[in-house]
XYZ file of C-alpha atoms in Angstrom:
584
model
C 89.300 67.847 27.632
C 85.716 67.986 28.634
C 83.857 71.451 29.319
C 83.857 71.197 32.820
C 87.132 70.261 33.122
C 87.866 73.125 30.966
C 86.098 75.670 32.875
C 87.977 74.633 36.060
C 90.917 74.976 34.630
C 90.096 78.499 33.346
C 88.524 79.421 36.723
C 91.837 79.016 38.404
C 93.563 80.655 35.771
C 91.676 83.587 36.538
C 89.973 83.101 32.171
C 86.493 84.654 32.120
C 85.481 83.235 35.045
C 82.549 85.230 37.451
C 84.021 86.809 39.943
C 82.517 84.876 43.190
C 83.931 81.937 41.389
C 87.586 83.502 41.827
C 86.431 85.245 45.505
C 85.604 81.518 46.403
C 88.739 80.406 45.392
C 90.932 82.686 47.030
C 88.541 82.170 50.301
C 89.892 78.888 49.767
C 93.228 79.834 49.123
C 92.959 82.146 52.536
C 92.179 79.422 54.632
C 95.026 76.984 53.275
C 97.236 79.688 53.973
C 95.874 80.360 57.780
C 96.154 76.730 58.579
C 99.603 76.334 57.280
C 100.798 79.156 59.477
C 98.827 78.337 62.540
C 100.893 74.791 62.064
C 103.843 76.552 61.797
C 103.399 78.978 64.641
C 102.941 75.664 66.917
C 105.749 74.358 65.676
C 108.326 77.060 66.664
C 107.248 77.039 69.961
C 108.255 73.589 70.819
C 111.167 74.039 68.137
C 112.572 77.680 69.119
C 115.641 77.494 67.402
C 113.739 77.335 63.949
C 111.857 80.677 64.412
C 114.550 82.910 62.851
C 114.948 81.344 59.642
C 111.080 81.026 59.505
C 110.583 85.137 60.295
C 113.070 85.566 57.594
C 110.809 83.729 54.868
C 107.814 85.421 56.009
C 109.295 88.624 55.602
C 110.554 88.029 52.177
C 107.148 86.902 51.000
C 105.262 90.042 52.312
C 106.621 91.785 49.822
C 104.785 89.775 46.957
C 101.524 88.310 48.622
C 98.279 89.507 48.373
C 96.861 91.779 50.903
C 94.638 89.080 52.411
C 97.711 86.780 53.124
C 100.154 89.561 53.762
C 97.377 89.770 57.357
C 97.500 86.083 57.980
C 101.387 86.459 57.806
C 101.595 89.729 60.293
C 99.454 87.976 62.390
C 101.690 85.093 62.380
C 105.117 87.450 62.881
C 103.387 89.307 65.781
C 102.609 85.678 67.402
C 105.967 84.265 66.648
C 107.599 87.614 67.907
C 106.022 87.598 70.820
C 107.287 84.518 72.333
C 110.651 84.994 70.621
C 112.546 88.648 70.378
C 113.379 87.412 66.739
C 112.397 90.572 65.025
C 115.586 92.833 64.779
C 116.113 96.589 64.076
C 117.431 95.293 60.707
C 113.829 93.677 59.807
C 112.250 97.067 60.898
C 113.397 98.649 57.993
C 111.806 96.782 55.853
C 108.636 96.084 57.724
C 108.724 100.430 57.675
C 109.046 100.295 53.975
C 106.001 98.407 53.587
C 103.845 100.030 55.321
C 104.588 102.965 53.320
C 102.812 101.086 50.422
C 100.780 98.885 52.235
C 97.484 100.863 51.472
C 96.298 103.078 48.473
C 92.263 102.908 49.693
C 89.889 102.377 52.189
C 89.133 98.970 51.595
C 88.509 96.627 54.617
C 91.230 94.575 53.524
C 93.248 97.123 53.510
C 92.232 98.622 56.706
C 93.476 94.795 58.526
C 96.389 95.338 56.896
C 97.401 98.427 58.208
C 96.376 96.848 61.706
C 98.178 93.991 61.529
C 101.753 95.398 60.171
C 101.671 98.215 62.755
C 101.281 95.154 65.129
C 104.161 93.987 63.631
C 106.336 97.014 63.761
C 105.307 97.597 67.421
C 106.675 94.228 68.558
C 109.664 94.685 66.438
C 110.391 97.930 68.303
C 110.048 96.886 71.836
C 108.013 99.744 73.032
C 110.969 102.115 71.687
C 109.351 103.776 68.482
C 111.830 106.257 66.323
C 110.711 109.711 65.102
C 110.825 108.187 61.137
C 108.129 105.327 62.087
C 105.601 107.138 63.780
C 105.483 109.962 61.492
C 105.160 106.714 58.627
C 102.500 105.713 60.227
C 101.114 108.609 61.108
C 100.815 109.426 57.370
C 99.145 106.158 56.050
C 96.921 106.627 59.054
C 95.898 110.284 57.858
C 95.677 109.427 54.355
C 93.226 106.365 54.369
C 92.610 105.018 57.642
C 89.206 105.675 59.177
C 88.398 105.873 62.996
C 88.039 102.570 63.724
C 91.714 101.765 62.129
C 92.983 104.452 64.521
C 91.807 103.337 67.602
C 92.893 99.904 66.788
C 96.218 100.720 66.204
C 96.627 102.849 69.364
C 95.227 100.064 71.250
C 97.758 97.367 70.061
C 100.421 100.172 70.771
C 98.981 100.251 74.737
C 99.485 96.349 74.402
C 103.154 96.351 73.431
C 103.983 99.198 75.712
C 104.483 102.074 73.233
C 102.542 104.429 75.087
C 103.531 108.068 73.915
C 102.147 106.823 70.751
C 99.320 105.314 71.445
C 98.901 108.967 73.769
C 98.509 110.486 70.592
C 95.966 108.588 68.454
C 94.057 108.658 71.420
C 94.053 112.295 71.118
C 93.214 112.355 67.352
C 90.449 109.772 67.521
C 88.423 111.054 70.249
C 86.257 113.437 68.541
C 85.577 111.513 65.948
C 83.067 109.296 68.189
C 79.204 110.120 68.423
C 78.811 109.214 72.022
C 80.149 111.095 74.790
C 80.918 107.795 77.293
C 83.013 106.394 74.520
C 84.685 110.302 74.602
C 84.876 109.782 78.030
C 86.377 105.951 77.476
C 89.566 106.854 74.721
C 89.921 110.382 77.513
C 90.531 107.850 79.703
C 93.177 105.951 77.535
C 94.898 108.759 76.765
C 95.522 110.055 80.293
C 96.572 106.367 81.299
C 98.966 106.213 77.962
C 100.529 109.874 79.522
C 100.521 108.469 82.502
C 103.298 105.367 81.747
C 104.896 108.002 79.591
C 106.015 109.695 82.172
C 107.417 106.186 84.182
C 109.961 105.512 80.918
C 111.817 108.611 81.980
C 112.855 107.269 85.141
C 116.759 106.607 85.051
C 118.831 104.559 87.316
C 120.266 105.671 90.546
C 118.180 108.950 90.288
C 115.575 108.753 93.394
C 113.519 112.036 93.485
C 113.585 112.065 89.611
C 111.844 108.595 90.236
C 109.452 110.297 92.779
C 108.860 113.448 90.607
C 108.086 110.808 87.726
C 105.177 108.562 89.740
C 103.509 112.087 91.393
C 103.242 113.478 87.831
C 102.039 109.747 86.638
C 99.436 109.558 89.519
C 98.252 113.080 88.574
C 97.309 111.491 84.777
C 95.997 108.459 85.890
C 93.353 110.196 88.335
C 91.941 112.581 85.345
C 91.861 108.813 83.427
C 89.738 107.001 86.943
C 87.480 110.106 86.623
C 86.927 110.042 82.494
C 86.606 105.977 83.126
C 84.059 106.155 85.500
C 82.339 108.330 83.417
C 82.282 105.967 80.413
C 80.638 102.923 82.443
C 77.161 102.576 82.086
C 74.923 99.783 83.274
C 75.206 97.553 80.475
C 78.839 98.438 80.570
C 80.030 98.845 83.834
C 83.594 98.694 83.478
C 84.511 96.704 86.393
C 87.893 95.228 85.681
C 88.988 97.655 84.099
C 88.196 100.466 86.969
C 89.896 97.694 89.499
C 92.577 97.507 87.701
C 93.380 100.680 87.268
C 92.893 101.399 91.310
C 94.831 99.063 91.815
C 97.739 100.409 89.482
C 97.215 103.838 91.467
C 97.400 102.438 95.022
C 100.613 100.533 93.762
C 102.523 103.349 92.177
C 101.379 105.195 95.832
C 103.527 102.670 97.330
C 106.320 102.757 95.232
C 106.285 106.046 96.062
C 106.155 105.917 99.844
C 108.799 102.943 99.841
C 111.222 105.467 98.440
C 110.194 107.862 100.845
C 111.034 105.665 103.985
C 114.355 104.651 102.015
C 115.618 108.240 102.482
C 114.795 108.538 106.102
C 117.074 107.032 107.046
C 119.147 109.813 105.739
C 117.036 112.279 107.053
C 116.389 110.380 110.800
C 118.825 107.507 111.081
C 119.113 105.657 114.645
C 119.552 107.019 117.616
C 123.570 105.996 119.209
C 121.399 104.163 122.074
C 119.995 102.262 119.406
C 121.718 99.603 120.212
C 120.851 99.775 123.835
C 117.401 99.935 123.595
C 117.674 96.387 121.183
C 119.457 94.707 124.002
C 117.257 96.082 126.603
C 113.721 95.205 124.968
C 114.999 91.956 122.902
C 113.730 93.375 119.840
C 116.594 93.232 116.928
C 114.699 95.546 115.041
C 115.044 98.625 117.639
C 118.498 98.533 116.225
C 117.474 99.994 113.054
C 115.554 102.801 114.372
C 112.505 104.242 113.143
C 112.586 102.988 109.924
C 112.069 99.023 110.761
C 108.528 100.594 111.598
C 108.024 102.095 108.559
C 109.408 99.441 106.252
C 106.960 96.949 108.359
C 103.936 99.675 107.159
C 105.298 99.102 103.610
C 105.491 95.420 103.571
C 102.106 94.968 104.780
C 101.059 97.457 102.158
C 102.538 95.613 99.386
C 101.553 92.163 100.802
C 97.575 93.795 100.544
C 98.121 94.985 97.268
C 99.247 91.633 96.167
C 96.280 90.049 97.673
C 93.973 92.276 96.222
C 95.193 91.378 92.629
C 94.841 88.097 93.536
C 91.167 88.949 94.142
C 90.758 90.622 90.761
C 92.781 87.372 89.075
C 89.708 85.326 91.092
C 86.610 87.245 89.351
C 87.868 87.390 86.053
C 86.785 84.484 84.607
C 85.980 85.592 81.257
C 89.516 87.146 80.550
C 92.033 85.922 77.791
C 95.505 83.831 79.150
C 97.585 86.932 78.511
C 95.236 89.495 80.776
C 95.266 86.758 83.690
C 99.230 86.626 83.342
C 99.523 90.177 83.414
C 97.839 90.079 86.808
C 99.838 87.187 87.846
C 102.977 89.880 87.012
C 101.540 92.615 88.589
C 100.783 90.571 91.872
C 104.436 88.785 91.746
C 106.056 91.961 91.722
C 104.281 93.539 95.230
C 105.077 90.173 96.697
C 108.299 90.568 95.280
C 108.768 93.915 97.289
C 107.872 92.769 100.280
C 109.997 89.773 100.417
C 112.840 91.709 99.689
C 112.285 94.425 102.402
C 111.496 91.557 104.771
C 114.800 89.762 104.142
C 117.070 93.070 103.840
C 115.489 94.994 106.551
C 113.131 93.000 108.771
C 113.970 89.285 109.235
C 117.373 89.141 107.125
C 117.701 85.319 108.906
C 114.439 83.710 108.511
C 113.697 84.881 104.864
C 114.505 82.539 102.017
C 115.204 83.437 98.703
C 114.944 79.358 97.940
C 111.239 79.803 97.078
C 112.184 82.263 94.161
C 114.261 79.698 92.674
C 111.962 78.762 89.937
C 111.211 81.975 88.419
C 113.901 82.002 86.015
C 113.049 79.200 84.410
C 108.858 80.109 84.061
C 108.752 80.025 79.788
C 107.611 83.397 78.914
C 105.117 84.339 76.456
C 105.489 88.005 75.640
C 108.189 90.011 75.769
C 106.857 92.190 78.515
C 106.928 89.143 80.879
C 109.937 88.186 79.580
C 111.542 91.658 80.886
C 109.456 91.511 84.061
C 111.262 88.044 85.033
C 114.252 89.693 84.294
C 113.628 92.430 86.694
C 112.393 89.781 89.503
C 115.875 87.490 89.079
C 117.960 90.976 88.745
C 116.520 92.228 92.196
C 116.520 88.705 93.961
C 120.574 88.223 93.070
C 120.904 91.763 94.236
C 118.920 91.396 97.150
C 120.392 87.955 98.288
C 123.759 89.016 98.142
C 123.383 91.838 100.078
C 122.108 89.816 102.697
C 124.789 87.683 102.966
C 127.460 90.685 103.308
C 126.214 93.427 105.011
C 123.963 93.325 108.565
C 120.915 96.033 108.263
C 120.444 98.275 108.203
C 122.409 101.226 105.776
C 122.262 102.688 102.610
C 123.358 99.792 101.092
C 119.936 98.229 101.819
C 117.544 100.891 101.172
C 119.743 101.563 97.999
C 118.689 98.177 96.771
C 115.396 98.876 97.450
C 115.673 102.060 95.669
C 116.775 100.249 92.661
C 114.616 97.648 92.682
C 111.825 100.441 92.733
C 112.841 102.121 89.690
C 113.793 98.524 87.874
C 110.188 98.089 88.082
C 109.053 101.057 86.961
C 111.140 101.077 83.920
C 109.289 98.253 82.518
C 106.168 99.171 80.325
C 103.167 98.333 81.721
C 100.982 96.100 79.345
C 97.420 96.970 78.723
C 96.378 93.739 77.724
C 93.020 92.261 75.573
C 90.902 91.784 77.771
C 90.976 95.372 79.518
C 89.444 96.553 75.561
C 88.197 93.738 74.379
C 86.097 90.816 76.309
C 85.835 88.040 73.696
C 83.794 85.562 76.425
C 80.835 86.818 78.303
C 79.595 84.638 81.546
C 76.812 86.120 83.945
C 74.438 84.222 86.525
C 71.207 85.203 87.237
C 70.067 84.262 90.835
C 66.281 84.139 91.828
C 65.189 83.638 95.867
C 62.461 81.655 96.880
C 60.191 82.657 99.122
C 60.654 86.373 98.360
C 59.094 89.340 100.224
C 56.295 91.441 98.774
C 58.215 94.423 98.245
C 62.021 94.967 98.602
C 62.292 96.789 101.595
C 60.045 93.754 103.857
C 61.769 91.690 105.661
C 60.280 87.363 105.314
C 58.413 86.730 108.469
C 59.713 83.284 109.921
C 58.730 81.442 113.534
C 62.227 81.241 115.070
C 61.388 77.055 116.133
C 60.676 76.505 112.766
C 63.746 76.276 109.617
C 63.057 78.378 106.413
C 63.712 76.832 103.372
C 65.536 79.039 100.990
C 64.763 77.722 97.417
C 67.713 79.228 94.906
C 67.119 79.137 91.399
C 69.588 80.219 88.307
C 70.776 80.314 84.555
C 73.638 80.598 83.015
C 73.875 83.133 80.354
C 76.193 83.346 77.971
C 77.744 85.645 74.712
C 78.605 85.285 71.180
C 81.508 82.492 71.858
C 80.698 80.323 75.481
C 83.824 78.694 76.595
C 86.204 80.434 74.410
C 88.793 80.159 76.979
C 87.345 78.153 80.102
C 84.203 76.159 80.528
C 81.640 76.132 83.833
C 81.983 72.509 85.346
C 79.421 73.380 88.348
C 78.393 76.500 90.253
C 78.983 76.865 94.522
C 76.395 78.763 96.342
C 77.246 80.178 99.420
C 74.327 80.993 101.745
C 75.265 82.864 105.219
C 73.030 84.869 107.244
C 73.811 87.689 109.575
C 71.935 89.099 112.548
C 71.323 93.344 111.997
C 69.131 93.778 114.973
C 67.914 91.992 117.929
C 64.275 91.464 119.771
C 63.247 90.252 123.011
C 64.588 90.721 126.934
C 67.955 90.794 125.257
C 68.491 93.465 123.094
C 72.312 92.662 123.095
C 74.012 90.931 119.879
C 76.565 88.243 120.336
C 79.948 88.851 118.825
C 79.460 86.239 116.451
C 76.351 87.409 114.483
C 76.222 84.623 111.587
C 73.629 82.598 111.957
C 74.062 80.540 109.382
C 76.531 79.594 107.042
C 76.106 76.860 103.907
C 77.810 75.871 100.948
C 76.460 73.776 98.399
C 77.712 72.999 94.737
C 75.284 72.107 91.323
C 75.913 71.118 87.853
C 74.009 72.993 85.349
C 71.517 71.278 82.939
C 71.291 73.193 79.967
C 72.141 76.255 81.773
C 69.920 75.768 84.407
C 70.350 75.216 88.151
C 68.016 74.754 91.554
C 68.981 73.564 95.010
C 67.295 74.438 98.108
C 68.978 75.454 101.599
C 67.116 74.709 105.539
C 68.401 77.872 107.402
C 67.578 78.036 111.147
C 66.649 81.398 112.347
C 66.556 80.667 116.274
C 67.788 83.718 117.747
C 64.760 86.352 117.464
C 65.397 89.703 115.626
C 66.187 90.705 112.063
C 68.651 88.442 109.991
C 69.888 89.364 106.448
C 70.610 86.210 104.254
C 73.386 86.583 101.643
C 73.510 84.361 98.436
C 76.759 84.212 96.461
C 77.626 82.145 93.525
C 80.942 81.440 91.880
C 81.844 78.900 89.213
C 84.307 76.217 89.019
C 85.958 75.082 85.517
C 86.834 72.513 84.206
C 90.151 72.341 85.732
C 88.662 72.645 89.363
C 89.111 76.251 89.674
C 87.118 78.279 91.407
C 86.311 81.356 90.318
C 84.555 84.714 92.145
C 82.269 86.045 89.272
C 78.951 86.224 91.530
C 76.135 87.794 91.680
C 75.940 88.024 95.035
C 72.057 88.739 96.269
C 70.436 89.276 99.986
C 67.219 88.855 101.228
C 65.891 90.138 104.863
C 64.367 87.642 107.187
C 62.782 88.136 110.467
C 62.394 85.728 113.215
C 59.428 85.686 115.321
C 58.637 84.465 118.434
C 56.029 81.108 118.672
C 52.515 82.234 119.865
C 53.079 79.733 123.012
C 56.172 81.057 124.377
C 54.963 83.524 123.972
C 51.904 83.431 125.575
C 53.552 81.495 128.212
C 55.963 84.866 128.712
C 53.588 86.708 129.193
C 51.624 84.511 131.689
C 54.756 85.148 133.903
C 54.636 88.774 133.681
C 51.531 88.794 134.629
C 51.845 86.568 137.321
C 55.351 87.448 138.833
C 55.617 82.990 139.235
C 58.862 81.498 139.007
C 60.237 80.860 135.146
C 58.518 77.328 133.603
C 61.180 74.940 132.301
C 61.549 75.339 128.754
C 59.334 73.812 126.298
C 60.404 70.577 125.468
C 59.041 67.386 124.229
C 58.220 65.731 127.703
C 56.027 69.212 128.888
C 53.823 68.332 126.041
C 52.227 64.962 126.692
């Protein structure tokens, strides 16, 4: 055996060897074991029926792996999990018992492993933790985890819906930060973990306990909009995340008020000429009383609210699949309300349940969708055979309604990735040609002549561009607006855009220019909006801005008006207008 051959030997025998020789080799070993689990994650979502055997093997060889695989195997439990509910109370025991030895230091190794098992665990638990595995966690986590270990464990527990827990590492960790907007950022966390703590008491069939539950819910989640907006800065503004929590607020509002109207009909049910005043004005709905107005107040509501997370799905370009489903939930669910109080209450004969059809057989990815679909086919079955039974409208109806409120609320909402973490970063810078000498000066402009609006940009990326979606071209939308009016007429049409353009580019090496001929004919002051959004490679559009404005001013031509004022002067008749043939 020659000496090299020797030595190689040895080195993997762990003889003698240096030690970045044997840190090499287990790098290498690492990444043989990450691809062989990626592989096998792939493979047990097109073959589902294997995944229970294969959590079975993983779980017997945590036990004797190294901590640097035992994280490449949570990882791969927490993905298979989470498409699968494969992970039983029986595997929690031992998952428990591990993490009770899983760390003796503060290694960074170590520190990923704690992560990653507690990942584990939470899925396994189904946002349901026992007293015996937070207070094992809790221990690890006071003996050797350090703040950054904490925070990422109670933000994994907001992800999988365990939110009294995640409550209180929120509290521990803090102040243990040295900058009061991140204080002001985990405050926030922990007021919106309290918050859907106090939703998972709701119980069926009990309405004001469900009302009592959102007002003391809505009272944590404004101290958390206040301690968020505190913790934006300029750099860090916060946006989605401040939307999305609005929009959380304004929805849990109308949950409320939905279950308000429900019980008045108790409290103000129809008149006994009810019936006379349908027949009399031809409106069905008079039947029903009072309430067909206010359910009609609440399906608008709901039909806004979904439109409005469709507006937040639209500018977040940059977020992960999972956060863009979750939005896709939340908006499914207020257009699930308002179908169903249109075809209990309003229209029970024109609405279709036919449309709904398909959502029972969407695959799911997590298993918060998975229980969110369940809640959508549970209410539609309820919903459509109620229809078909009784006429509206009683308490049969706004019972179902009642129930389909708290069946939603029972569900843990899902802070996902991207509200923590944004792993792509996307921003467009605009710049205007011609510009005006100082902000507040408006761009003089002849109102027979065209200005042309020169729009220059760059595409700026983060760390990892096109992580998740690429930028196929960018639309600029140009429209211009008239503020204030000049001349004999001081009057401003109804319609006051002027202009309105829309032009798409492909960047070259992040870098785009177009120009735009805008017409400014109608004298007076006109502000000119630029907006820019981005379509991917999929032909989706998407909202991310900027959105800039410039302030242009038209101004009369020195003949007419010299020619104006000629007749002022001279009392004559009006001239024809200026035209070609008046010229030569």
């Amino acid at each position: 055996m020659s000496l090299s051959t020797a030595r190689s030997f040895l080195s993997v025998a762990c003889y003698g060897e240096q030690e970045l020789d044997a840190n090499s080799a287990l790098m290498e070993l690492d990444k043989g074991v990450l691809t062989a689990l990626t592989s096998l994650v792939k493979l047990l979502k097109s073959r589902p029926h294997l995944s229970q055997s294969a959590v079975e093997f993983l779980l017997g060889q945590l036990h004797l792996s190294c901590d640097s695989s035992r994280v490449l195997m949570c990882h791969a439990l927490a993905a298979i999990a989470t498409h699968l509910p494969v992970l039983g109370d029986g595997m929690l025991g031992d998952l428990v018992d591990l993490y009770r030895v899983a760390s003796h230091s503060s290694t960074d190794k170590q520190q990923e492993l704690l992560v990653s098992l507690a990942t584990v665990i939470f899925v396994a638990s189904q946002s349901s933790l026992s007293a015996e595995v937070k207070t094992v966690i809790k221990q690890q986590l006071e003996n050797v985890a350090n703040g950054w270990t904490v925070y990422r464990i109670a933000r994994q527990a907001s992800r999988m819906g365990c939110h009294e827990f995640s409550s209180e590492l929120y509290q521990c960790v803090r102040t243990r930060v040295a900058s009061e907007h991140f204080y002001f950022w985990l405050s926030s966390l922990k007021e919106f973990s309290q918050a859907e703590q106090c939703l998972s008491h709701v119980e069926d069939g009990d309405y004001s306990g469900a009302m009592s539950a959102i007002a003391e819910a809505l009272r944590s989640y404004q101290k958390g909009i206040a301690s968020l907006t505190a913790a934006s800065t300029p750099l860090s503004p916060l946006t989605f995340q401040c939307e999305f929590i609005k929009l959380r607020i304004d929805t849990l509002q109308a949950l409320s008020q939905l279950i308000c109207t429900c019980n008045s009909l108790k409290t103000s049910p129809p008149p006994a000429i009810a019936t006379t005043i349908a027949l009399t004005s031809g409106n069905e709905l008079q039947r029903c009383g009072r309430i067909s107005m206010q359910m009609k107040v609440c399906m608008d509501e709901f039909r806004s609210l979904a439109a409005r997370y469709a507006d937040l799905h639209q500018s977040s370009f940059d977020a992960d699949y999972a956060t863009l489903r979750n939005v896709e939930l939340q908006q499914q669910s207020c257009l699930l309300v308002s179908h169903v109080i249109e075809a209990l209450i309003l229209d029970p004969q024109a609405a279709s349940f036919q449309e709904y059809g398909t959502v029972g057989s969407v695959q799911t990815e997590s298993e918060y969708e998975r229980r969110m679909m369940s809640v959508f086919n549970h209410v539609l079955e309820e919903a459509e055979s109620l229809t078909k039974k009784h006429p509206p409208v009683s308490h049969l109806h706004t019972s179902c309604l009642c129930d389909a409120v708290i069946a939603l609320l029972k569900v843990p909402l899902s802070f996902q990735r991207y509200f923590f973490q944004k792993l792509q970063s996307t921003s467009i810078k605009l710049a205007l040609s011609p510009s005006p000498r100082t902000p507040s000066e408006p761009i003089p402009v002849q109102n027979t002549q065209q200005l042309t609006l020169k729009v220059e940009g760059v595409v700026q990326h983060g760390s990892t561009p096109g992580l998740f979606r690429k930028i196929q071209s960018v639309c600029l939308n140009v429209t211009s607006v008239l503020q204030s009016k000049t001349g004999p007429d001081y009057k401003i049409p109804l319609d006051t855009k002027t202009n309105e353009i829309k032009q798409r580019v492909e960047p070259h090496n992040d870098y785009f220019s177009t120009q735009f001929l805008l017409n400014f004919s109608i004298l007076g002051t006109h502000t000119v909006t630029v907006e820019a959004s981005v379509v991917d490679e999929s032909g989706i559009e998407w909202k991310t801005g900027p959105k800039t404005t410039v302030s242009v001013k038209s101004l009369e031509d020195p003949y007419s008006q010299q020619l104006r004022h000629q007749l002022q002067q001279g009392g004559a008749q009006p001239a024809p207008q200026r035209s070609t043939y008046t010229r030569f």
